[in-house]
Amino acid sequence: MFKRMITILTVFIFVSSAFAASNKNSIQIKGSDTMVNLGQAWAEKYMEKNPGDFVAVTGGGSGTGLSSLISGTCDIAMSSRNIKEKEVAIAQKKGINPTEIKVALDGLAVVVNPSNTVNKLTLDQLAGVFSGRITNWKELGGRDKKIVVLSREVNSGTHVYFKEHVLRKNDPESKEEFSSSALMLSSSQAIADEVAGNPDAIGYYGMGYISKKQVPVAIAKDAGGEYVEPVIENVLNGKYPISRPLFLYTNGVPSGLVKKFVDYSLSAEGQAIVLATDFVPVKK
Amino acid sequence: MRKTKEFIIEKLILVCGLASIFFVVLIFLFLLKEGLALFNIVGPLKFLFGKSWYPISEPPQLGILPLILGSLLVTFGAAIISIPIGIGCAIYIAEIAPLKIKEVLKAGIELLAAIPSVVLGFIGIVTLVPLVKNVFHLPTGLTALSGSIMLAFMAMPTIVSIAEDALYSVPKNYKEGAFALGATHWQTIWRVMLPAASSGIVAAVMLGIGRVIGETMAVMMITGNAAVIPNSILAPVRTLTATIAAEMGEAVVGSEHYFALFAIGIVLFVISFAINATADLFLHKRQ
């Protein structure tokens, strides 16, 4: 009986130490839900090219990624927003030096159900809808129905970006907030699903999530301006008003496996993957 | 030899028992240490009764009244659905069902308990949410009601199996006595079995409610998570647990947001403690 337990224990310790040892050629990437598909696509191709290296990618939101970079539980954080000064301060206290690498661009698509007749909005109208001043589709020229506002959770970089650039119009003094009756959904996919099934819903997510079940709204900077669709060329030439850079954050200047992976993401092949996952490459 | 063996086992059990108490105390102290730090920044009254929850704004607004009400509303709804069905089910299994059906039902209930809550949440999104939306003509089906129905499913196995045990352990001669006095089967169940098993049934209900208030994943997926004071069960709500789960990733260790999430933990702890205390009080009164 005891002998058997000891054998099992030994085997267990041996196996777990074998896993621990293999950690030396593996890296952990965490963060932005917007980027998780992109990160996974990179990781797959990278591992195909470099057998023996292991790259694990998980989502959870930009905030999750950055805070786990700060607490040392991941090697690379994916983030769809810049790191905040507060976060840098906390990181430095812990001896971690976040380094920013811009790897792609993303247009933020505002989407509605295909049966919705409202298909273009100005930035002002968008701010009105998401902050709760405009509550009926009628006010935007649509049906007489209550607007169901969908937002991402606060740990999402997309949420933060949308608040700062659409609701607050880049004004650091602004106190504008998301309407408290906005539904907070925990992933971009949840927003996609709800918009697909709900004719009165409006939500936002990274361009890569657009499918036939949602229609992206064309957006104009102001009432007289040109309405622009979120497509790759409009993001590249800067016409689409709500587009943003996507980043990888590492602790200090990347080295070793981390550097190999970052270099791969910026290589021609890595940037081709960016395009294939519906984001906009930073390098041609 | 036998005595030493017994001695060792006895002590081992004592150590296990003490350890669990020790861990609960440690957890509570840790919660207090991290959570109470918040009250240097925000007053406790402002925290408990504040109506806006915007944790990442500058400065953050940390009022959890909508979250407390959301949690209570969802729990209340789930209790209303699951308690009558659960107890009814327990009575049927313990008293009425033929042996074969009884076996099948018991296995089925246990199976229901084994479904992970994230799976139930996902099933809820796909089936229940659109149904609620269409039946009540709502702008969205992500409501407190959807959460309550789904949570009722999760509380039911606990309620049924414990209440059934309680009914089963009522001494046989109570029942025989009632029959001997000429009571019908239904009268026996209602007037004799249920009162005799009441302490066990209350415990079953309390454990069920405990499960509901602590449940996180499914509510996060189907209640809509809007931090607004709910005005009906057909409105989206945000619960205490879902808030912690959804935001713990964002909260940088040592920030106000981080402390606030721990303070929510304290509130949850207090609520569960209150539920247990009420159950205890009730049980002692009965005896």
XYZ file of N, CA and C in Angstrom, chain B residues 10-206:
591
model
N -7.780 9.420 15.148
C -8.522 10.446 15.873
C -7.840 11.803 15.762
N -6.542 11.793 16.025
C -5.789 13.061 15.990
C -5.789 13.647 14.577
N -5.699 12.749 13.614
C -5.666 13.197 12.221
C -6.958 13.945 11.893
N -8.075 13.366 12.335
C -9.363 14.011 12.074
C -9.442 15.345 12.795
N -8.935 15.382 14.027
C -8.915 16.632 14.784
C -8.128 17.693 14.027
N -6.957 17.295 13.530
C -6.118 18.245 12.789
C -6.857 18.756 11.553
N -7.524 17.840 10.841
C -8.265 18.243 9.641
C -9.341 19.260 10.003
N -10.067 18.958 11.079
C -11.141 19.849 11.501
C -10.604 21.222 11.858
N -9.535 21.235 12.665
C -8.963 22.511 13.062
C -8.424 23.265 11.856
N -7.824 22.509 10.932
C -7.237 23.157 9.758
C -8.297 23.901 8.967
N -9.474 23.271 8.815
C -10.485 23.937 7.994
C -10.953 25.233 8.656
N -11.079 25.196 9.994
C -11.457 26.432 10.700
C -10.365 27.483 10.511
N -9.124 27.022 10.678
C -7.972 27.905 10.539
C -7.970 28.571 9.154
N -8.248 27.781 8.112
C -8.229 28.341 6.754
C -9.337 29.376 6.560
N -10.515 29.067 7.095
C -11.609 30.033 6.960
C -11.227 31.353 7.623
N -10.638 31.250 8.827
C -10.227 32.466 9.527
C -9.173 33.220 8.708
N -8.216 32.479 8.170
C -7.167 33.117 7.360
C -7.766 33.836 6.154
N -8.680 33.154 5.480
C -9.301 33.753 4.292
C -10.020 35.041 4.689
N -10.742 34.957 5.817
C -11.488 36.133 6.245
C -10.542 37.276 6.609
N -9.455 36.950 7.287
C -8.492 37.994 7.653
C -7.895 38.630 6.406
N -7.567 37.788 5.424
C -6.992 38.317 4.184
C -7.987 39.241 3.488
N -9.241 38.793 3.435
C -10.293 39.627 2.837
C -10.363 40.979 3.557
N -10.372 40.915 4.885
C -10.472 42.144 5.672
C -9.284 43.047 5.399
N -8.108 42.463 5.396
C -6.881 43.252 5.229
C -6.914 43.996 3.887
N -7.282 43.268 2.837
C -7.269 43.899 1.522
C -8.492 44.792 1.311
N -9.626 44.359 1.839
C -10.866 45.082 1.564
C -11.004 46.354 2.379
N -10.597 46.286 3.653
C -10.804 47.459 4.505
C -9.935 48.631 4.068
N -8.838 48.350 3.347
C -7.974 49.431 2.856
C -8.775 50.391 1.985
N -9.844 49.888 1.369
C -10.661 50.734 0.498
C -11.277 51.894 1.270
N -11.624 51.610 2.544
C -12.374 52.618 3.285
C -11.516 53.818 3.686
N -10.200 53.737 3.461
C -9.388 54.952 3.589
C -9.667 55.886 2.417
N -10.105 55.311 1.313
C -10.296 56.098 0.091
C -11.766 56.492 -0.068
N -12.659 55.503 0.110
C -14.088 55.761 -0.028
C -14.753 55.376 1.297
N -15.680 56.205 1.762
C -16.380 55.874 3.014
C -17.235 54.638 2.833
N -17.423 53.847 3.909
C -18.212 52.618 3.791
C -19.653 52.875 3.339
N -20.234 53.995 3.802
C -21.618 54.276 3.406
C -21.686 54.591 1.924
N -20.706 55.367 1.464
C -20.665 55.733 0.049
C -20.457 54.489 -0.807
N -19.690 53.555 -0.263
C -19.416 52.310 -0.984
C -20.684 51.459 -1.069
N -21.364 51.287 0.078
C -22.526 50.405 0.109
C -23.742 51.006 -0.585
N -23.910 52.332 -0.467
C -25.133 52.921 -0.986
C -24.931 53.802 -2.207
N -23.697 53.880 -2.700
C -23.441 54.637 -3.925
C -24.146 53.978 -5.093
N -24.636 54.818 -6.013
C -25.442 54.257 -7.094
C -24.671 54.077 -8.393
N -23.423 54.546 -8.460
C -22.694 54.375 -9.723
C -21.458 53.522 -9.511
N -21.262 52.630 -10.447
C -20.095 51.749 -10.422
C -19.291 52.002 -11.698
N -18.324 52.916 -11.592
C -17.418 53.169 -12.723
C -15.990 53.037 -12.202
N -15.539 51.800 -12.020
C -14.285 51.582 -11.290
C -13.041 52.097 -12.006
N -13.075 52.254 -13.324
C -11.822 52.635 -13.966
C -11.817 54.085 -14.409
N -12.796 54.871 -13.969
C -12.776 56.277 -14.327
C -11.815 57.018 -13.397
N -11.539 58.257 -13.732
C -10.673 59.088 -12.893
C -11.481 60.258 -12.373
N -11.780 60.409 -11.122
C -11.562 59.403 -10.073
C -12.610 58.312 -10.161
N -12.309 57.101 -9.683
C -13.276 56.003 -9.805
C -14.518 56.237 -8.939
N -15.663 55.811 -9.439
C -16.881 55.865 -8.629
C -17.193 54.455 -8.195
N -17.139 54.215 -6.887
C -17.256 52.860 -6.385
C -18.472 52.715 -5.484
N -19.654 52.711 -6.088
C -20.875 52.487 -5.307
C -21.464 51.164 -5.719
N -21.741 50.268 -4.747
C -22.162 48.919 -5.138
C -23.635 48.636 -4.888
N -24.427 49.663 -4.599
C -25.847 49.408 -4.367
C -26.513 48.650 -5.537
N -26.262 49.061 -6.797
C -26.891 48.315 -7.901
C -26.455 46.853 -7.920
N -25.202 46.596 -7.526
C -24.706 45.221 -7.566
C -25.360 44.379 -6.467
N -25.502 44.986 -5.263
C -26.141 44.253 -4.162
C -27.578 43.923 -4.542
N -28.299 44.946 -5.040
C -29.699 44.715 -5.414
C -29.795 43.694 -6.536
N -28.863 43.761 -7.489
C -28.859 42.791 -8.582
C -28.714 41.378 -8.052
N -27.733 41.185 -7.165
C -27.510 39.855 -6.582
C -28.754 39.365 -5.851
N -29.336 40.266 -5.029
C -30.493 39.849 -4.239
C -31.669 39.497 -5.141
N -31.872 40.317 -6.178
C -33.005 40.074 -7.073
C -32.877 38.720 -7.767
N -31.693 38.446 -8.296
C -31.480 37.175 -8.994
C -31.659 36.005 -8.033
N -31.112 36.150 -6.822
C -31.215 35.082 -5.830
C -32.668 34.849 -5.439
N -33.381 35.958 -5.206
C -34.782 35.875 -4.819
C -35.590 35.149 -5.895
N -35.384 35.551 -7.151
C -36.093 34.905 -8.263
C -35.795 33.422 -8.312
N -34.509 33.091 -8.158
C -34.121 31.678 -8.228
C -34.753 30.901 -7.083
N -34.826 31.539 -5.901
C -35.398 30.841 -4.746
C -36.874 30.557 -4.983
N -37.593 31.568 -5.513
C -39.030 31.382 -5.747
C -39.287 30.232 -6.714
N -38.411 30.108 -7.705
C -38.611 29.023 -8.672
C -38.167 27.682 -8.095
N -36.995 27.664 -7.461
C -36.412 26.361 -7.141
C -36.965 25.736 -5.856
N -37.408 26.557 -4.892
C -37.833 25.952 -3.626
C -39.084 25.088 -3.787
N -40.182 25.619 -4.368
C -41.368 24.740 -4.502
C -41.098 23.535 -5.394
N -40.433 23.769 -6.521
C -40.178 22.635 -7.419
C -39.265 21.624 -6.738
N -38.235 22.142 -6.084
C -37.263 21.252 -5.446
C -37.905 20.415 -4.358
N -38.698 21.062 -3.485
C -39.308 20.312 -2.382
C -40.356 19.347 -2.917
N -41.127 19.805 -3.905
C -42.111 18.925 -4.532
C -41.441 17.686 -5.095
N -40.333 17.920 -5.757
C -39.586 16.819 -6.371
C -39.093 15.849 -5.299
N -38.608 16.440 -4.184
C -38.097 15.596 -3.101
C -39.217 14.739 -2.525
N -40.401 15.349 -2.349
C -41.535 14.589 -1.812
C -41.897 13.443 -2.748
N -41.914 13.762 -4.036
C -42.264 12.729 -5.014
C -41.273 11.573 -4.952
N -39.984 11.915 -4.953
C -38.972 10.858 -4.948
C -39.031 10.056 -3.651
N -39.176 10.743 -2.517
C -39.093 10.046 -1.238
C -40.354 9.246 -0.942
N -41.515 9.742 -1.359
C -42.762 9.167 -0.878
C -43.614 8.489 -1.939
N -43.647 9.070 -3.116
C -44.660 8.639 -4.064
C -44.118 7.740 -5.172
N -42.932 8.085 -5.673
C -42.450 7.391 -6.866
C -42.227 5.913 -6.609
N -42.582 5.056 -7.602
C -42.246 3.634 -7.506
C -40.718 3.459 -7.547
N -40.258 2.363 -7.013
C -38.827 2.164 -6.815
C -37.987 2.418 -8.072
N -38.467 1.901 -9.226
C -37.674 2.011 -10.458
C -37.518 3.476 -10.865
N -38.630 4.204 -10.863
C -38.602 5.624 -11.245
C -37.732 6.411 -10.276
N -37.842 6.018 -9.004
C -37.054 6.677 -7.968
C -35.554 6.615 -8.281
N -35.103 5.404 -8.649
C -33.681 5.229 -8.962
C -33.268 6.136 -10.118
N -34.095 6.124 -11.176
C -33.780 6.911 -12.365
C -33.737 8.403 -12.014
N -34.754 8.845 -11.251
C -34.825 10.263 -10.903
C -33.626 10.698 -10.070
N -33.255 9.864 -9.104
C -32.130 10.222 -8.251
C -30.855 10.369 -9.070
N -30.654 9.426 -9.970
C -29.473 9.486 -10.829
C -29.524 10.743 -11.690
N -30.713 11.045 -12.192
C -30.872 12.219 -13.057
C -30.546 13.506 -12.323
N -31.040 13.618 -11.086
C -30.779 14.822 -10.289
C -29.289 14.976 -10.024
N -28.638 13.852 -9.731
C -27.201 13.925 -9.481
C -26.456 14.359 -10.734
N -26.946 13.899 -11.859
C -26.329 14.273 -13.134
C -26.473 15.771 -13.369
N -27.639 16.299 -13.002
C -27.900 17.725 -13.169
C -26.888 18.536 -12.350
N -26.560 18.013 -11.172
C -25.598 18.717 -10.321
C -24.205 18.686 -10.927
N -23.952 17.705 -11.779
C -22.602 17.539 -12.303
C -22.328 18.414 -13.514
N -23.361 19.071 -14.064
C -23.128 19.916 -15.236
C -22.411 21.186 -14.799
N -21.266 21.495 -15.394
C -20.548 22.707 -15.000
C -21.389 23.951 -15.296
N -21.265 24.967 -14.428
C -22.147 26.117 -14.578
C -21.884 26.866 -15.881
N -20.655 26.796 -16.377
C -20.379 27.509 -17.624
C -21.164 26.885 -18.778
N -21.362 25.564 -18.695
C -22.147 24.885 -19.733
C -23.610 25.313 -19.642
N -24.121 25.353 -18.400
C -25.499 25.808 -18.220
C -25.655 27.242 -18.723
N -24.657 28.078 -18.438
C -24.706 29.464 -18.904
C -24.772 29.526 -20.418
N -23.969 28.691 -21.045
C -23.924 28.684 -22.509
C -25.257 28.207 -23.087
N -25.791 27.148 -22.489
C -27.111 26.670 -22.920
C -28.134 27.795 -22.733
N -28.002 28.522 -21.607
C -28.903 29.636 -21.340
C -28.842 30.695 -22.421
N -27.628 31.050 -22.839
C -27.477 32.081 -23.875
C -28.186 31.655 -25.150
N -28.009 30.382 -25.508
C -28.514 29.926 -26.795
C -30.027 29.694 -26.767
N -30.553 29.174 -25.643
C -31.966 28.800 -25.641
C -32.845 29.733 -24.806
N -32.438 29.967 -23.569
C -33.301 30.682 -22.638
C -33.402 32.174 -22.955
N -32.249 32.790 -23.258
C -32.229 34.240 -23.471
C -33.148 34.671 -24.622
N -33.062 34.019 -25.797
C -33.999 34.404 -26.865
C -35.456 34.129 -26.488
N -35.681 33.051 -25.728
C -37.038 32.704 -25.317
C -37.629 33.796 -24.426
N -36.861 34.211 -23.412
C -37.324 35.258 -22.501
C -37.607 36.545 -23.276
N -36.721 36.838 -24.218
C -36.879 38.052 -25.026
C -38.195 38.006 -25.816
N -38.476 36.859 -26.426
C -39.684 36.768 -27.255
C -40.960 36.694 -26.435
N -40.914 35.942 -25.348
C -42.129 35.763 -24.540
C -42.583 37.088 -23.933
N -41.626 37.864 -23.418
C -42.007 39.098 -22.726
C -41.867 40.339 -23.608
N -41.535 40.159 -24.885
C -41.331 41.278 -25.816
C -40.366 42.311 -25.243
N -39.200 41.844 -24.849
C -38.213 42.736 -24.247
C -37.204 43.172 -25.293
N -36.532 44.309 -25.042
C -35.453 44.687 -25.961
C -34.305 43.676 -25.926
N -34.058 43.051 -24.780
C -33.027 42.014 -24.729
C -33.413 40.945 -23.721
N -32.978 39.718 -23.978
C -33.299 38.621 -23.063
C -32.286 38.452 -21.953
N -31.220 39.267 -21.985
C -30.205 39.164 -20.928
C -30.723 39.881 -19.690
N -31.503 39.176 -18.870
C -32.184 39.814 -17.754
C -31.999 39.032 -16.464
N -32.448 39.658 -15.367
C -32.405 38.988 -14.066
C -33.224 37.704 -14.117
N -34.332 37.720 -14.859
C -35.191 36.543 -14.919
C -34.437 35.359 -15.529
N -33.735 35.609 -16.643
C -32.956 34.520 -17.252
C -31.978 33.952 -16.247
N -31.298 34.864 -15.520
C -30.346 34.418 -14.513
C -31.033 33.585 -13.448
N -32.212 34.054 -12.991
C -32.921 33.329 -11.936
C -33.292 31.925 -12.381
N -33.795 31.809 -13.603
C -34.214 30.491 -14.085
C -33.022 29.542 -14.153
N -31.919 30.048 -14.704
C -30.733 29.209 -14.839
C -30.192 28.820 -13.466
N -30.209 29.786 -12.529
C -29.696 29.496 -11.194
C -30.608 28.520 -10.464
N -31.923 28.595 -10.758
C -32.842 27.658 -10.133
C -32.446 26.228 -10.496
N -32.009 26.041 -11.742
C -31.532 24.723 -12.160
C -30.350 24.263 -11.323
N -29.503 25.239 -10.957
C -28.312 24.858 -10.208
C -28.623 24.597 -8.749
N -29.642 25.300 -8.199
C -29.962 25.105 -6.787
C -30.762 23.821 -6.598
N -31.507 23.433 -7.634
C -32.435 22.309 -7.511
C -31.772 21.009 -7.057
N -30.677 20.558 -7.656
C -30.102 19.281 -7.212
C -29.772 19.289 -5.728
N -29.203 20.416 -5.237
C -28.885 20.506 -3.810
C -30.152 20.372 -2.985
N -31.159 21.172 -3.342
C -32.392 21.159 -2.559
C -33.033 19.780 -2.585
N -33.150 19.208 -3.788
C -33.837 17.917 -3.898
C -33.112 16.847 -3.117
N -31.788 16.722 -3.298
C -31.142 15.566 -2.682
C -31.105 15.697 -1.159
N -30.889 16.921 -0.651
C -30.846 17.040 0.813
C -32.244 16.922 1.420
N -33.251 17.536 0.775
C -34.614 17.446 1.300
C -35.105 15.998 1.244
N -34.691 15.297 0.196
C -35.107 13.903 0.064
C -34.496 13.058 1.187
N -33.224 13.332 1.482
C -32.569 12.644 2.596
C -33.314 12.905 3.897
N -33.697 14.196 4.081
C -34.374 14.566 5.322
C -35.708 13.812 5.444
N -36.445 13.746 4.346
C -37.736 13.049 4.367
C -37.530 11.559 4.617
N -36.483 11.020 4.005
C -36.209 9.597 4.122
C -35.856 9.217 5.549
N -35.204 10.159 6.250
C -34.741 9.812 7.598
C -35.798 10.068 8.683
N -37.003 10.485 8.270
C -38.086 10.585 9.254
C -38.424 9.158 9.716
N -38.468 8.910 11.042
C -38.699 7.534 11.526
C -39.958 6.916 10.918
N -39.855 5.646 10.571
C -40.948 4.935 9.907
C -42.228 4.927 10.744
N -42.079 4.856 12.102
C -43.274 4.699 12.925
C -44.161 5.957 12.938
N -43.585 7.117 12.595
C -44.410 8.330 12.449
C -45.469 8.085 11.375
N -44.956 7.585 10.270
C -45.817 7.371 9.116
C -46.854 6.290 9.412
N -46.337 5.216 10.014
C -47.251 4.102 10.321
C -48.339 4.555 11.298
N -47.924 5.384 12.272
C -48.883 5.923 13.233
C -49.967 6.727 12.545
N -49.521 7.583 11.585
C -50.486 8.425 10.876
C -51.466 7.562 10.090
N -50.922 6.546 9.407
C -51.803 5.655 8.640
C -52.774 4.951 9.571
N -52.282 4.535 10.742
C -53.111 3.797 11.692
C -54.277 4.644 12.188
N -54.026 5.988 12.246
C -55.090 6.885 12.669
C -56.065 7.190 11.548
N -55.801 6.631 10.379
C -56.735 6.790 9.263
C -56.417 7.956 8.358
N -55.204 8.553 8.468
C -54.833 9.654 7.581
C -54.577 9.131 6.168
N -54.897 9.974 5.180
C -54.551 9.595 3.810
C -53.057 9.816 3.607
N -52.550 9.319 2.454
C -51.128 9.463 2.166
C -50.749 10.950 2.119
N -51.603 11.735 1.442
C -51.316 13.170 1.309
C -51.313 13.871 2.672
N -52.327 13.543 3.516
C -52.367 14.128 4.864
C -51.116 13.770 5.651
N -50.689 12.524 5.497
C -49.483 12.087 6.202
C -48.271 12.914 5.771
N -48.152 13.085 4.448
C -46.996 13.855 3.939
C -47.054 15.283 4.468
N -48.219 15.896 4.333
C -48.355 17.324 4.644
C -48.286 17.617 6.135
N -48.958 16.781 6.947
C -49.078 17.080 8.383
C -48.002 16.403 9.224
N -47.446 15.295 8.717
C -46.499 14.554 9.557
C -45.077 14.593 9.004
N -44.938 14.165 7.740
C -43.585 14.027 7.178
C -42.891 15.382 7.063
N -43.563 16.360 6.461
C -42.920 17.656 6.229
C -42.515 18.346 7.539
N -43.440 18.441 8.520
C -43.001 19.053 9.784
C -41.859 18.282 10.435
N -41.906 16.954 10.367
C -40.855 16.168 11.010
C -39.509 16.395 10.336
N -39.547 16.628 9.018
C -38.290 16.787 8.279
C -37.921 18.251 8.105
N -38.682 19.143 8.771
C -38.526 20.570 8.420
C -37.108 21.095 8.618
N -36.414 20.641 9.658
C -35.071 21.195 9.858
C -34.167 20.824 8.685
N -34.280 19.600 8.232
C -33.475 19.181 7.080
C -33.863 19.931 5.828
N -35.159 20.205 5.676
C -35.613 20.900 4.468
C -35.129 22.346 4.477
N -35.175 22.982 5.667
C -34.644 24.352 5.753
C -33.161 24.361 5.397
N -32.439 23.371 5.908
C -31.019 23.290 5.580
C -30.830 23.131 4.073
N -31.680 22.309 3.461
C -31.586 22.096 2.016
C -31.791 23.406 1.266
N -32.822 24.159 1.676
C -33.127 25.426 1.006
C -31.982 26.414 1.176
N -31.446 26.484 2.401
C -30.360 27.422 2.662
C -29.123 27.080 1.839
